[in-house]
Coordinates of C-alpha atoms in Angstrom, one line a residue:
Chain F
M1 CA 138.7 74.0 85.4
L2 CA 135.5 74.2 83.4
L3 CA 131.9 74.6 84.6
G4 CA 129.0 73.1 82.7
S5 CA 125.5 74.3 82.1
I6 CA 122.4 72.5 80.8
E7 CA 119.5 74.8 80.0
A8 CA 116.9 72.1 79.5
G9 CA 113.8 73.7 77.8
G10 CA 110.7 72.0 76.5
T11 CA 111.7 72.9 73.0
K12 CA 115.5 73.0 73.0
F13 CA 118.5 72.2 75.1
V14 CA 121.5 74.5 75.4
C15 CA 124.6 72.9 76.8
A16 CA 127.7 75.1 77.5
V17 CA 131.0 75.1 79.3
G18 CA 132.5 78.1 80.8
D19 CA 135.5 79.2 82.8
Q20 CA 135.8 80.3 86.4
N21 CA 134.7 83.8 85.4
Y22 CA 131.6 82.3 83.9
Q23 CA 132.6 83.2 80.4
V24 CA 131.2 80.7 77.8
K25 CA 133.9 78.7 76.1
Q26 CA 131.8 76.5 73.9
S27 CA 128.1 75.7 73.6
V28 CA 125.7 73.6 71.6
T29 CA 121.9 73.8 71.0
F30 CA 119.7 70.9 69.9
P31 CA 116.0 70.2 69.9
T32 CA 114.4 68.4 72.9
T33 CA 113.3 65.0 71.6
D34 CA 112.9 61.8 73.8
P35 CA 114.6 61.8 77.1
A36 CA 117.2 59.1 76.4
T37 CA 118.4 60.7 73.2
T38 CA 118.4 64.3 74.5
I39 CA 120.2 63.4 77.8
Q40 CA 122.7 61.3 75.8
K41 CA 123.5 64.2 73.5
S42 CA 124.1 66.4 76.5
I43 CA 126.5 63.8 78.0
E44 CA 128.4 63.5 74.7
F45 CA 128.9 67.3 74.6
F46 CA 130.4 67.4 78.1
Q47 CA 132.6 64.2 77.5
Q48 CA 134.7 66.3 75.1
F49 CA 136.1 68.2 78.1
S50 CA 138.4 66.4 80.5
N51 CA 138.6 69.3 82.9
L52 CA 134.9 69.6 83.6
S53 CA 134.4 70.2 87.4
A54 CA 130.7 70.5 88.0
I55 CA 127.4 71.1 86.1
G56 CA 124.4 73.3 86.8
I57 CA 121.1 72.1 85.3
A58 CA 118.1 74.4 84.9
S59 CA 115.2 72.3 83.7
F60 CA 111.6 72.6 82.6
G61 CA 109.3 70.9 85.0
P62 CA 107.7 70.3 87.4
I63 CA 110.9 68.7 88.8
E64 CA 111.8 67.1 92.2
I65 CA 114.3 69.4 94.0
R66 CA 114.2 67.9 97.5
R67 CA 117.5 66.1 97.9
S68 CA 116.0 63.7 100.4
A69 CA 113.2 62.6 98.0
P70 CA 113.6 59.1 96.4
N71 CA 113.0 60.7 93.0
Y72 CA 115.3 63.7 93.5
G73 CA 116.6 64.9 90.1
F74 CA 113.6 63.7 88.2
V75 CA 111.3 65.6 85.9
T76 CA 108.0 64.7 87.5
S77 CA 104.4 65.6 86.4
T78 CA 105.1 67.4 83.1
P79 CA 102.5 67.1 80.4
K80 CA 105.4 66.9 77.9
P81 CA 105.1 63.5 76.1
G82 CA 107.7 60.9 77.2
W83 CA 109.2 63.1 80.0
K84 CA 106.9 62.3 82.9
D85 CA 108.8 60.7 85.9
I86 CA 112.2 60.7 84.1
D87 CA 115.5 60.6 86.0
F88 CA 117.6 63.5 84.6
V89 CA 120.3 64.0 87.2
G90 CA 121.1 60.3 87.7
P91 CA 122.4 59.5 84.1
I92 CA 124.3 62.8 83.9
Q93 CA 126.0 62.2 87.2
Q94 CA 126.7 58.5 86.4
A95 CA 128.2 59.3 83.0
L96 CA 130.2 62.4 84.0
N97 CA 130.9 61.8 87.6
V98 CA 130.9 65.5 88.7
P99 CA 128.8 67.4 91.2
V100 CA 125.5 68.6 89.8
Y101 CA 123.3 71.5 90.9
W102 CA 119.7 70.8 89.9
T103 CA 117.0 73.5 89.7
T104 CA 114.2 74.8 87.5
D105 CA 114.7 76.8 84.3
V106 CA 113.4 80.0 85.9
N107 CA 115.5 79.5 89.0
G108 CA 118.5 79.2 86.8
S109 CA 117.7 82.4 85.0
A110 CA 116.8 84.2 88.2
Y111 CA 120.2 83.2 89.6
G112 CA 122.0 84.3 86.5
E113 CA 120.4 87.7 86.8
W114 CA 121.3 87.8 90.5
V115 CA 125.0 87.1 89.5
A116 CA 124.9 89.7 86.6
Y117 CA 123.8 92.4 89.0
Q118 CA 126.5 91.5 91.4
Q119 CA 129.1 91.5 88.7
A120 CA 128.0 94.9 87.7
G121 CA 128.4 96.2 91.2
Q122 CA 124.6 96.6 91.6
A123 CA 123.9 93.7 93.9
L124 CA 120.2 93.2 94.8
D125 CA 119.0 91.8 98.0
S126 CA 116.1 90.0 96.2
L127 CA 114.7 89.6 92.8
V128 CA 111.9 87.8 90.9
Y129 CA 112.5 86.5 87.4
Y130 CA 109.4 85.7 85.3
T131 CA 109.5 83.9 81.9
V132 CA 106.5 84.7 79.7
G133 CA 106.7 82.5 76.7
T134 CA 105.3 79.1 75.8
G135 CA 104.6 78.8 79.5
I136 CA 104.8 81.2 82.4
G137 CA 106.9 80.6 85.5
A138 CA 108.9 82.5 88.1
G139 CA 112.1 82.0 90.1
I140 CA 112.8 84.0 93.2
V141 CA 116.2 84.7 94.8
N142 CA 116.2 86.2 98.2
D143 CA 119.6 87.0 99.8
G144 CA 121.3 84.5 97.5
H145 CA 118.8 81.7 98.2
F146 CA 115.9 80.3 96.2
I147 CA 112.4 80.5 97.6
G148 CA 110.6 77.1 97.9
S149 CA 111.8 74.3 100.2
Q150 CA 109.0 71.8 99.8
G151 CA 109.2 72.4 96.1
H152 CA 109.8 75.1 93.6
P153 CA 107.3 78.0 92.9
E154 CA 104.8 77.4 90.1
L155 CA 103.7 80.9 89.7
G156 CA 102.3 80.4 86.2
H157 CA 99.2 78.7 87.6
V158 CA 97.7 81.4 89.8
Y159 CA 94.3 82.9 89.1
V160 CA 93.8 86.5 88.0
K161 CA 91.0 89.0 87.5
R162 CA 89.5 88.8 84.0
H163 CA 90.0 91.7 81.6
P164 CA 86.5 93.0 80.6
N165 CA 87.3 92.7 76.9
D166 CA 88.5 89.1 77.3
A167 CA 85.5 87.7 79.2
D168 CA 84.7 85.0 76.6
F169 CA 88.1 83.4 76.2
T170 CA 88.1 80.0 78.0
G171 CA 91.9 79.8 78.5
I172 CA 94.3 77.1 77.3
C173 CA 95.9 75.6 80.5
P174 CA 95.2 71.8 80.4
F175 CA 95.1 71.8 84.2
H176 CA 93.2 75.0 85.0
N177 CA 91.8 76.6 81.8
D178 CA 92.0 80.2 82.8
C179 CA 94.9 80.5 85.2
L180 CA 97.6 83.0 84.4
E181 CA 99.4 80.7 81.9
G182 CA 96.1 79.8 80.4
L183 CA 95.3 83.4 79.7
A184 CA 98.6 85.1 79.1
S185 CA 101.2 82.7 77.7
G186 CA 102.5 83.1 74.2
P187 CA 100.2 80.4 72.6
T188 CA 97.1 82.3 73.8
F189 CA 97.6 84.8 70.9
K190 CA 97.1 82.0 68.4
A191 CA 94.1 80.6 70.5
R192 CA 92.5 84.1 70.5
L193 CA 93.4 85.4 67.1
G194 CA 94.5 82.5 65.0
I195 CA 97.8 84.2 64.5
A196 CA 101.1 83.5 66.4
G197 CA 102.1 86.2 68.9
Q198 CA 105.3 87.2 67.0
N199 CA 103.0 88.2 64.0
V200 CA 100.6 90.3 66.1
P201 CA 101.4 94.0 66.1
L202 CA 101.8 95.8 69.4
S203 CA 98.8 98.0 68.5
N204 CA 96.5 94.9 68.7
P205 CA 94.5 95.2 72.0
T206 CA 95.3 91.6 72.8
W207 CA 98.7 92.9 73.9
D208 CA 97.0 95.1 76.5
I209 CA 95.0 92.2 77.7
I210 CA 98.1 90.0 78.2
A211 CA 99.9 93.0 79.9
Y212 CA 96.9 93.3 82.3
Y213 CA 97.3 89.7 83.4
V214 CA 101.1 89.8 83.6
A215 CA 100.8 93.1 85.7
Q216 CA 98.5 91.2 88.2
A217 CA 101.1 88.5 88.5
L218 CA 103.7 91.2 89.3
I219 CA 101.3 92.7 91.9
Q220 CA 101.1 89.3 93.5
T221 CA 104.9 88.8 93.8
T222 CA 105.4 92.4 94.8
L223 CA 102.9 92.1 97.7
A224 CA 104.2 88.6 98.6
F225 CA 108.0 89.1 98.5
R226 CA 108.6 92.8 98.3
P227 CA 111.5 92.2 95.9
A228 CA 114.1 94.8 94.9
K229 CA 113.5 94.1 91.2
I230 CA 111.3 92.1 88.8
I231 CA 112.8 90.8 85.6
I232 CA 110.7 89.6 82.7
G233 CA 112.2 87.2 80.1
G234 CA 110.7 84.8 77.7
G235 CA 109.5 85.1 74.1
V236 CA 106.6 87.4 74.9
S237 CA 108.7 90.0 76.7
S238 CA 110.1 93.1 75.1
E239 CA 110.8 96.7 76.1
S240 CA 107.6 97.8 74.4
F241 CA 105.6 95.1 76.1
L242 CA 107.0 96.1 79.5
K243 CA 105.8 99.6 78.9
K244 CA 102.3 98.3 78.8
V245 CA 102.9 96.1 81.8
R246 CA 104.2 99.0 83.9
Q247 CA 101.2 101.2 83.0
Q248 CA 98.8 98.4 84.1
F249 CA 100.8 97.7 87.2
K250 CA 100.7 101.3 88.2
E251 CA 97.0 101.5 87.9
L252 CA 96.4 98.2 89.7
L253 CA 98.7 98.9 92.6
N254 CA 97.4 102.5 92.9
D255 CA 100.4 103.6 95.0
Y256 CA 99.5 101.2 97.8
I257 CA 103.1 100.6 98.5
E258 CA 106.4 102.1 97.4
V259 CA 108.4 100.2 94.8
G260 CA 110.5 103.0 93.3
R261 CA 110.7 104.0 89.6
L262 CA 108.8 101.4 87.6
E263 CA 111.4 101.7 84.8
D264 CA 113.9 100.4 87.3
Y265 CA 111.6 97.9 89.0
I266 CA 110.1 96.0 86.1
V267 CA 112.9 95.3 83.6
M268 CA 114.2 93.1 80.8
P269 CA 116.9 90.6 81.6
K270 CA 120.4 92.2 82.1
V271 CA 122.2 89.2 80.5
A272 CA 122.0 89.5 76.7
N273 CA 120.8 86.8 74.2
N274 CA 118.8 84.7 76.7
G275 CA 122.0 83.9 78.5
S276 CA 120.7 84.3 82.1
A277 CA 120.2 80.6 82.7
T278 CA 123.6 79.6 81.4
L279 CA 125.3 82.2 83.6
G280 CA 123.2 81.1 86.6
D281 CA 124.0 77.4 85.9
F282 CA 127.8 78.2 85.9
A283 CA 127.4 80.0 89.2
L284 CA 125.3 77.2 90.7
A285 CA 127.8 74.6 89.5
A286 CA 130.6 76.6 91.2
K287 CA 128.5 76.7 94.4
E288 CA 127.9 73.0 94.3
L289 CA 131.6 72.3 93.8
E290 CA 132.4 74.5 96.8
N291 CA 129.9 72.6 98.9
N292 CA 131.4 69.3 97.9
Y293 CA 134.9 70.1 99.2
Chain B
M1 CA 112.4 88.0 133.9
L2 CA 109.2 88.9 132.0
L3 CA 108.6 89.3 128.3
G4 CA 106.1 91.8 127.0
S5 CA 103.6 91.6 124.1
I6 CA 101.6 94.3 122.4
E7 CA 99.1 93.0 119.9
A8 CA 98.1 96.3 118.3
G9 CA 94.9 95.9 116.3
G10 CA 92.9 98.5 114.5
T11 CA 90.0 97.9 116.9
K12 CA 91.7 96.9 120.2
F13 CA 95.1 96.5 121.8
V14 CA 96.0 93.4 123.9
C15 CA 99.0 94.0 126.2
A16 CA 100.5 91.0 128.1
V17 CA 103.5 89.9 130.1
G18 CA 104.7 86.3 130.1
D19 CA 107.5 84.2 131.6
Q20 CA 110.4 82.6 129.9
N21 CA 108.2 79.7 128.8
Y22 CA 105.9 82.2 127.1
Q23 CA 103.1 81.6 129.7
V24 CA 100.9 84.7 130.0
K25 CA 101.1 86.1 133.6
Q26 CA 98.9 89.1 133.1
S27 CA 97.1 90.8 130.3
V28 CA 94.9 93.8 129.5
T29 CA 92.6 94.7 126.6
F30 CA 91.5 98.2 125.6
P31 CA 90.0 99.8 122.5
T32 CA 92.3 101.5 120.0
T33 CA 91.6 105.2 120.2
D34 CA 94.0 108.0 119.3
P35 CA 97.7 107.1 119.1
A36 CA 98.9 109.2 122.1
T37 CA 96.2 107.7 124.5
T38 CA 96.5 104.2 123.2
I39 CA 100.3 104.0 123.3
Q40 CA 100.3 105.7 126.8
K41 CA 97.9 103.0 128.1
S42 CA 100.3 100.3 126.8
I43 CA 103.2 102.0 128.6
E44 CA 101.3 102.2 131.9
F45 CA 100.5 98.5 131.7
F46 CA 104.1 97.6 131.4
Q47 CA 105.3 100.1 134.0
Q48 CA 103.8 97.9 136.6
F49 CA 106.5 95.3 136.1
S50 CA 110.0 96.1 137.2
N51 CA 111.5 92.9 135.7
L52 CA 110.3 93.5 132.1
S53 CA 113.2 92.5 129.8
A54 CA 112.0 93.0 126.2
I55 CA 108.8 93.6 124.2
G56 CA 107.4 92.2 121.0
I57 CA 105.0 94.4 119.1
A58 CA 102.7 93.0 116.4
S59 CA 100.9 96.0 114.8
F60 CA 98.3 96.8 112.2
G61 CA 99.8 98.6 109.3
P62 CA 101.3 99.2 106.8
I63 CA 104.3 99.8 109.1
E64 CA 108.0 100.5 108.5
I65 CA 110.1 97.5 109.4
R66 CA 113.5 98.3 107.8
R67 CA 115.8 99.2 110.8
S68 CA 117.8 101.5 108.5
A69 CA 114.8 103.6 107.6
P70 CA 114.4 107.1 109.3
N71 CA 110.8 106.2 110.1
Y72 CA 111.6 102.7 111.4
G73 CA 109.0 101.7 114.0
F74 CA 106.2 103.9 112.5
V75 CA 102.7 103.1 111.4
T76 CA 102.9 104.5 107.9
S77 CA 100.2 104.8 105.2
T78 CA 97.2 103.3 107.2
P79 CA 93.8 104.7 106.3
K80 CA 92.9 104.5 110.1
P81 CA 92.2 108.1 111.2
G82 CA 94.9 109.7 113.2
W83 CA 97.4 106.8 112.9
K84 CA 99.1 107.7 109.6
D85 CA 102.9 108.3 110.0
I86 CA 102.9 107.7 113.8
D87 CA 106.0 106.7 115.7
F88 CA 105.0 103.6 117.8
V89 CA 108.3 102.0 118.8
G90 CA 110.0 105.3 119.7
P91 CA 107.8 106.3 122.7
I92 CA 107.6 102.7 123.9
Q93 CA 111.3 102.3 123.9
Q94 CA 111.9 105.7 125.5
A95 CA 109.4 105.1 128.3
L96 CA 110.4 101.5 129.1
N97 CA 114.0 101.3 128.0
V98 CA 114.0 97.7 126.9
P99 CA 114.7 96.0 123.5
V100 CA 111.7 96.0 121.2
Y101 CA 111.0 93.6 118.3
W102 CA 108.6 95.3 115.8
T103 CA 106.6 93.5 113.2
T104 CA 103.1 93.2 111.6
D105 CA 100.1 91.7 113.4
V106 CA 100.1 88.8 110.9
N107 CA 103.8 88.2 111.3
G108 CA 103.3 88.1 115.1
S109 CA 100.6 85.5 114.7
A110 CA 102.6 83.5 112.1
Y111 CA 105.5 83.4 114.5
G112 CA 103.3 82.3 117.4
E113 CA 102.0 79.4 115.3
W114 CA 105.5 78.6 114.3
V115 CA 106.5 78.4 118.0
A116 CA 103.4 76.5 119.0
Y117 CA 104.1 73.7 116.4
Q118 CA 107.7 73.6 117.7
Q119 CA 106.6 73.4 121.3
A120 CA 104.3 70.5 120.3
G121 CA 107.2 68.6 118.7
Q122 CA 105.7 69.1 115.2
A123 CA 108.2 71.8 113.9
L124 CA 107.4 73.0 110.4
D125 CA 110.0 74.3 107.9
S126 CA 107.6 77.0 106.7
L127 CA 104.1 78.3 107.2
V128 CA 101.7 81.0 106.0
Y129 CA 99.3 82.6 108.4
Y130 CA 96.3 84.5 107.0
T131 CA 93.9 86.6 108.9
V132 CA 90.5 87.0 107.3
G133 CA 88.5 89.5 109.3
T134 CA 88.0 93.3 109.1
G135 CA 90.9 93.1 106.7
I136 CA 93.0 90.4 105.1
G137 CA 96.7 89.9 105.5
A138 CA 99.3 87.2 105.7
G139 CA 102.6 86.6 107.5
I140 CA 105.1 84.0 106.2
V141 CA 107.7 82.2 108.3
N142 CA 110.4 80.2 106.4
D143 CA 113.0 78.4 108.3
G144 CA 112.4 80.7 111.3
H145 CA 112.6 83.9 109.3
F146 CA 110.0 86.3 108.0
I147 CA 109.5 86.8 104.2
G148 CA 109.9 90.4 103.1
S149 CA 113.1 92.4 103.5
Q150 CA 112.2 95.6 101.6
G151 CA 108.9 95.6 103.5
H152 CA 106.3 93.2 104.8
P153 CA 103.9 91.2 102.6
E154 CA 100.6 92.8 101.9
L155 CA 98.8 89.8 100.6
G156 CA 95.3 91.2 101.2
H157 CA 95.6 93.4 98.1
V158 CA 96.1 90.9 95.3
Y159 CA 93.6 90.4 92.5
V160 CA 91.5 87.3 92.1
K161 CA 89.2 85.7 89.6
R162 CA 85.6 86.8 90.1
H163 CA 83.0 84.3 91.2
P164 CA 80.3 84.1 88.5
N165 CA 77.5 84.8 91.1
D166 CA 79.3 87.8 92.4
A167 CA 79.9 89.7 89.1
D168 CA 78.1 92.8 90.1
F169 CA 79.7 93.5 93.5
T170 CA 82.0 96.4 93.2
G171 CA 84.2 95.6 96.2
I172 CA 85.0 97.8 99.2
C173 CA 88.8 98.3 99.3
P174 CA 89.4 102.1 99.4
F175 CA 92.6 101.6 97.3
H176 CA 91.6 98.8 94.8
N177 CA 87.8 98.2 95.0
D178 CA 87.8 94.5 94.1
C179 CA 91.1 93.2 95.3
L180 CA 91.0 90.2 97.7
E181 CA 90.3 92.3 100.8
G182 CA 87.7 94.3 98.8
L183 CA 85.8 91.1 97.9
A184 CA 86.4 88.7 100.8
S185 CA 87.0 90.6 104.1
G186 CA 84.4 90.4 106.9
P187 CA 82.7 93.8 106.1
T188 CA 81.9 92.6 102.6
F189 CA 79.0 90.5 104.0
K190 CA 77.3 93.7 105.2
A191 CA 78.1 95.5 101.9
R192 CA 76.5 92.6 99.9
L193 CA 73.6 91.6 102.2
G194 CA 73.1 94.4 104.6
I195 CA 73.7 92.0 107.5
A196 CA 77.0 91.6 109.4
G197 CA 78.9 88.3 108.7
Q198 CA 78.4 86.8 112.1
N199 CA 74.6 86.9 111.5
V200 CA 74.8 85.3 108.1
P201 CA 74.1 81.5 108.3
L202 CA 76.7 79.2 106.7
S203 CA 74.0 78.0 104.3
N204 CA 74.0 81.5 102.6
P205 CA 75.8 81.2 99.3
T206 CA 77.9 84.4 100.1
W207 CA 80.0 82.1 102.3
D208 CA 80.8 80.0 99.2
I209 CA 81.8 83.2 97.3
I210 CA 84.1 84.3 100.1
A211 CA 85.6 80.8 100.3
Y212 CA 86.2 80.9 96.6
Y213 CA 88.3 84.0 96.9
V214 CA 90.2 82.9 100.0
A215 CA 91.0 79.6 98.2
Q216 CA 92.5 81.5 95.4
A217 CA 94.7 83.4 97.8
L218 CA 95.8 80.1 99.2
I219 CA 96.6 78.8 95.7
Q220 CA 98.8 81.9 95.2
T221 CA 100.8 81.4 98.4
T222 CA 101.0 77.6 97.8
L223 CA 102.5 78.1 94.3
A224 CA 104.7 81.0 95.5
F225 CA 106.1 79.6 98.8
R226 CA 105.3 75.9 98.8
P227 CA 104.7 76.1 102.6
A228 CA 104.3 73.1 104.8
K229 CA 101.0 74.5 106.2
I230 CA 98.6 77.4 105.8
I231 CA 96.8 78.7 108.9
I232 CA 93.7 80.8 108.7
G233 CA 92.8 83.0 111.6
G234 CA 90.6 86.1 111.9
G235 CA 86.9 86.7 112.6
V236 CA 85.7 85.1 109.4
S237 CA 87.5 81.8 109.9
S238 CA 86.0 78.7 111.5
E239 CA 86.3 75.0 111.0
S240 CA 83.1 75.0 108.9
F241 CA 84.3 77.9 106.8
L242 CA 87.6 76.1 106.2
K243 CA 85.7 73.0 104.9
K244 CA 84.3 75.3 102.1
V245 CA 87.8 76.7 101.5
R246 CA 89.4 73.3 101.2
Q247 CA 86.8 72.2 98.7
Q248 CA 87.3 75.2 96.5
F249 CA 91.1 74.9 96.8
K250 CA 90.9 71.3 95.7
E251 CA 88.9 72.2 92.6
L252 CA 91.1 75.2 91.7
L253 CA 94.4 73.5 92.2
N254 CA 93.2 70.4 90.3
D255 CA 96.0 68.2 91.8
Y256 CA 98.6 70.3 89.9
I257 CA 101.1 69.9 92.8
E258 CA 101.1 67.7 95.9
V259 CA 100.3 69.4 99.2
G260 CA 99.3 66.4 101.3
R261 CA 95.9 66.0 103.1
L262 CA 94.0 69.2 102.9
E263 CA 92.7 68.8 106.4
D264 CA 96.3 69.0 107.6
Y265 CA 97.4 71.7 105.1
I266 CA 94.6 74.3 105.6
V267 CA 93.9 74.6 109.3
M268 CA 92.7 76.8 112.1
P269 CA 95.3 78.4 114.5
K270 CA 96.8 75.9 116.9
V271 CA 97.0 78.5 119.7
A272 CA 93.6 78.9 121.4
N273 CA 91.6 82.1 122.0
N274 CA 93.4 84.2 119.4
G275 CA 96.6 83.9 121.4
S276 CA 98.9 83.3 118.4
A277 CA 100.2 86.9 118.2
T278 CA 100.9 87.1 122.0
L279 CA 102.9 83.9 121.9
G280 CA 104.7 85.1 118.8
D281 CA 105.5 88.5 120.4
F282 CA 106.9 86.8 123.5
A283 CA 109.2 84.6 121.4
L284 CA 110.2 87.6 119.2
A285 CA 110.9 89.6 122.4
A286 CA 113.1 86.8 123.6
K287 CA 114.9 86.7 120.3
E288 CA 115.5 90.5 120.3
L289 CA 116.9 90.2 123.9
E290 CA 119.3 87.5 122.8
N291 CA 120.5 89.6 119.8
N292 CA 121.1 92.5 122.2
Y293 CA 123.5 90.6 124.3

């Protein structure tokens, strides 16, 4: 028996098959182009395996996750050209004829981290997973279940208090200008400094500004969900960046509630090499399979 | 059989007994003074009723809600003089010897609204209840359960984007200065204008500033929980105020996700005369009783 995973990002797709212990057996990565081509490539990858039992898909979005909705399984109002209102689950299920679990990219990663902590004998009762990269989003697992029944969280688009040294930046979110994603996603480095984030040294104060906004997002989810742990993935995240985030978080929370040691509370992903979503997808595929029998 | 309710506010206590249909049979209101006196008064009210079966308590906080904690049932880090680290559930349970359900004031109200919609044949799968009054807080019910296992939400203390015409106000939260509560709670009217909120006409632009902050809080919980409904109680709330909030919410969300008609989404409490918490307490008392048998 093999389990399948599609990590469908706005830039690239990662398709993988794994065994019952969620060990990756084979994987392929290709750029996200138009929907027909990209979905067909995914199908062809999985058609190599006759013993594929189920697939988990963690997709960029927004997506429709309510199974009762007529457009369940669609990518919906994404600004990504060509992908608005595209049926994703339909063609996959039709071509491969296996159960599919469909969720957001960040939910997939959140679930992968949930499983990784369980596998390590450190099971958590709840966690929040943020990605801070091209965009910002969060997935939340509480007692094994995702938060969000009417729809998935969209925590990149909340508003935050402006950093005093960032007052003139208008923000880059096409919907909201200066929401969290508009102020703190990776591309804001280029918008502010004319240089891509990966080339901006950590000593540049823009990193402190970004950390200030990310810390406020973590305050929000801390006060809303009281999670056991917050995990920060995505291209902007690093152990050095998280040091800055923890420091700002500490000042902003001002010991109002107890969250334990910040080094244990705000952390990098446990799964190495951006593998959280693939692990999560395998586990969600296995869950879907179980629910189908 | 009678069910009991204590709505323990920072200013006043409302104790009530109700029947199995959650109809109030008798109630009493008295000011919140020192803990010993106030808790004793509550006990004496309930001692009149020999057929009391269980009590629900909805308390100001922060409070300890984890049943495994050594200080379960305590009011914990409240700034309210005399009430820090006070055992509330212990003396009630000892004197009255009935099962007690213990939660926050806003959780009690949230649960009461949940029950009221059920009773009206309009059951919701999830709701958020905000109080905007002396303080700001929120309770969240999802599929009949409260959000927050490590502790209860503290959604009054998130940070928000500053209104351009409010840039110089420092905020009044003793912990965070300009968090949501520090910028938008009832007492901020007096801090800004020297006049109590109830005497400030709705035409005063301070109302728009407060509505702008409350709308941002609603954006946060909308994007985090995707609830079916958001209910706003507390002394600052009114149908006219909510008109302003809806308008700001619409502009800030900019149709990013679908929440339905705003007049149905952002609403005043369904239970009349601030009765949400009492109704919720009765229902939670009944639930506790059921779990004890």
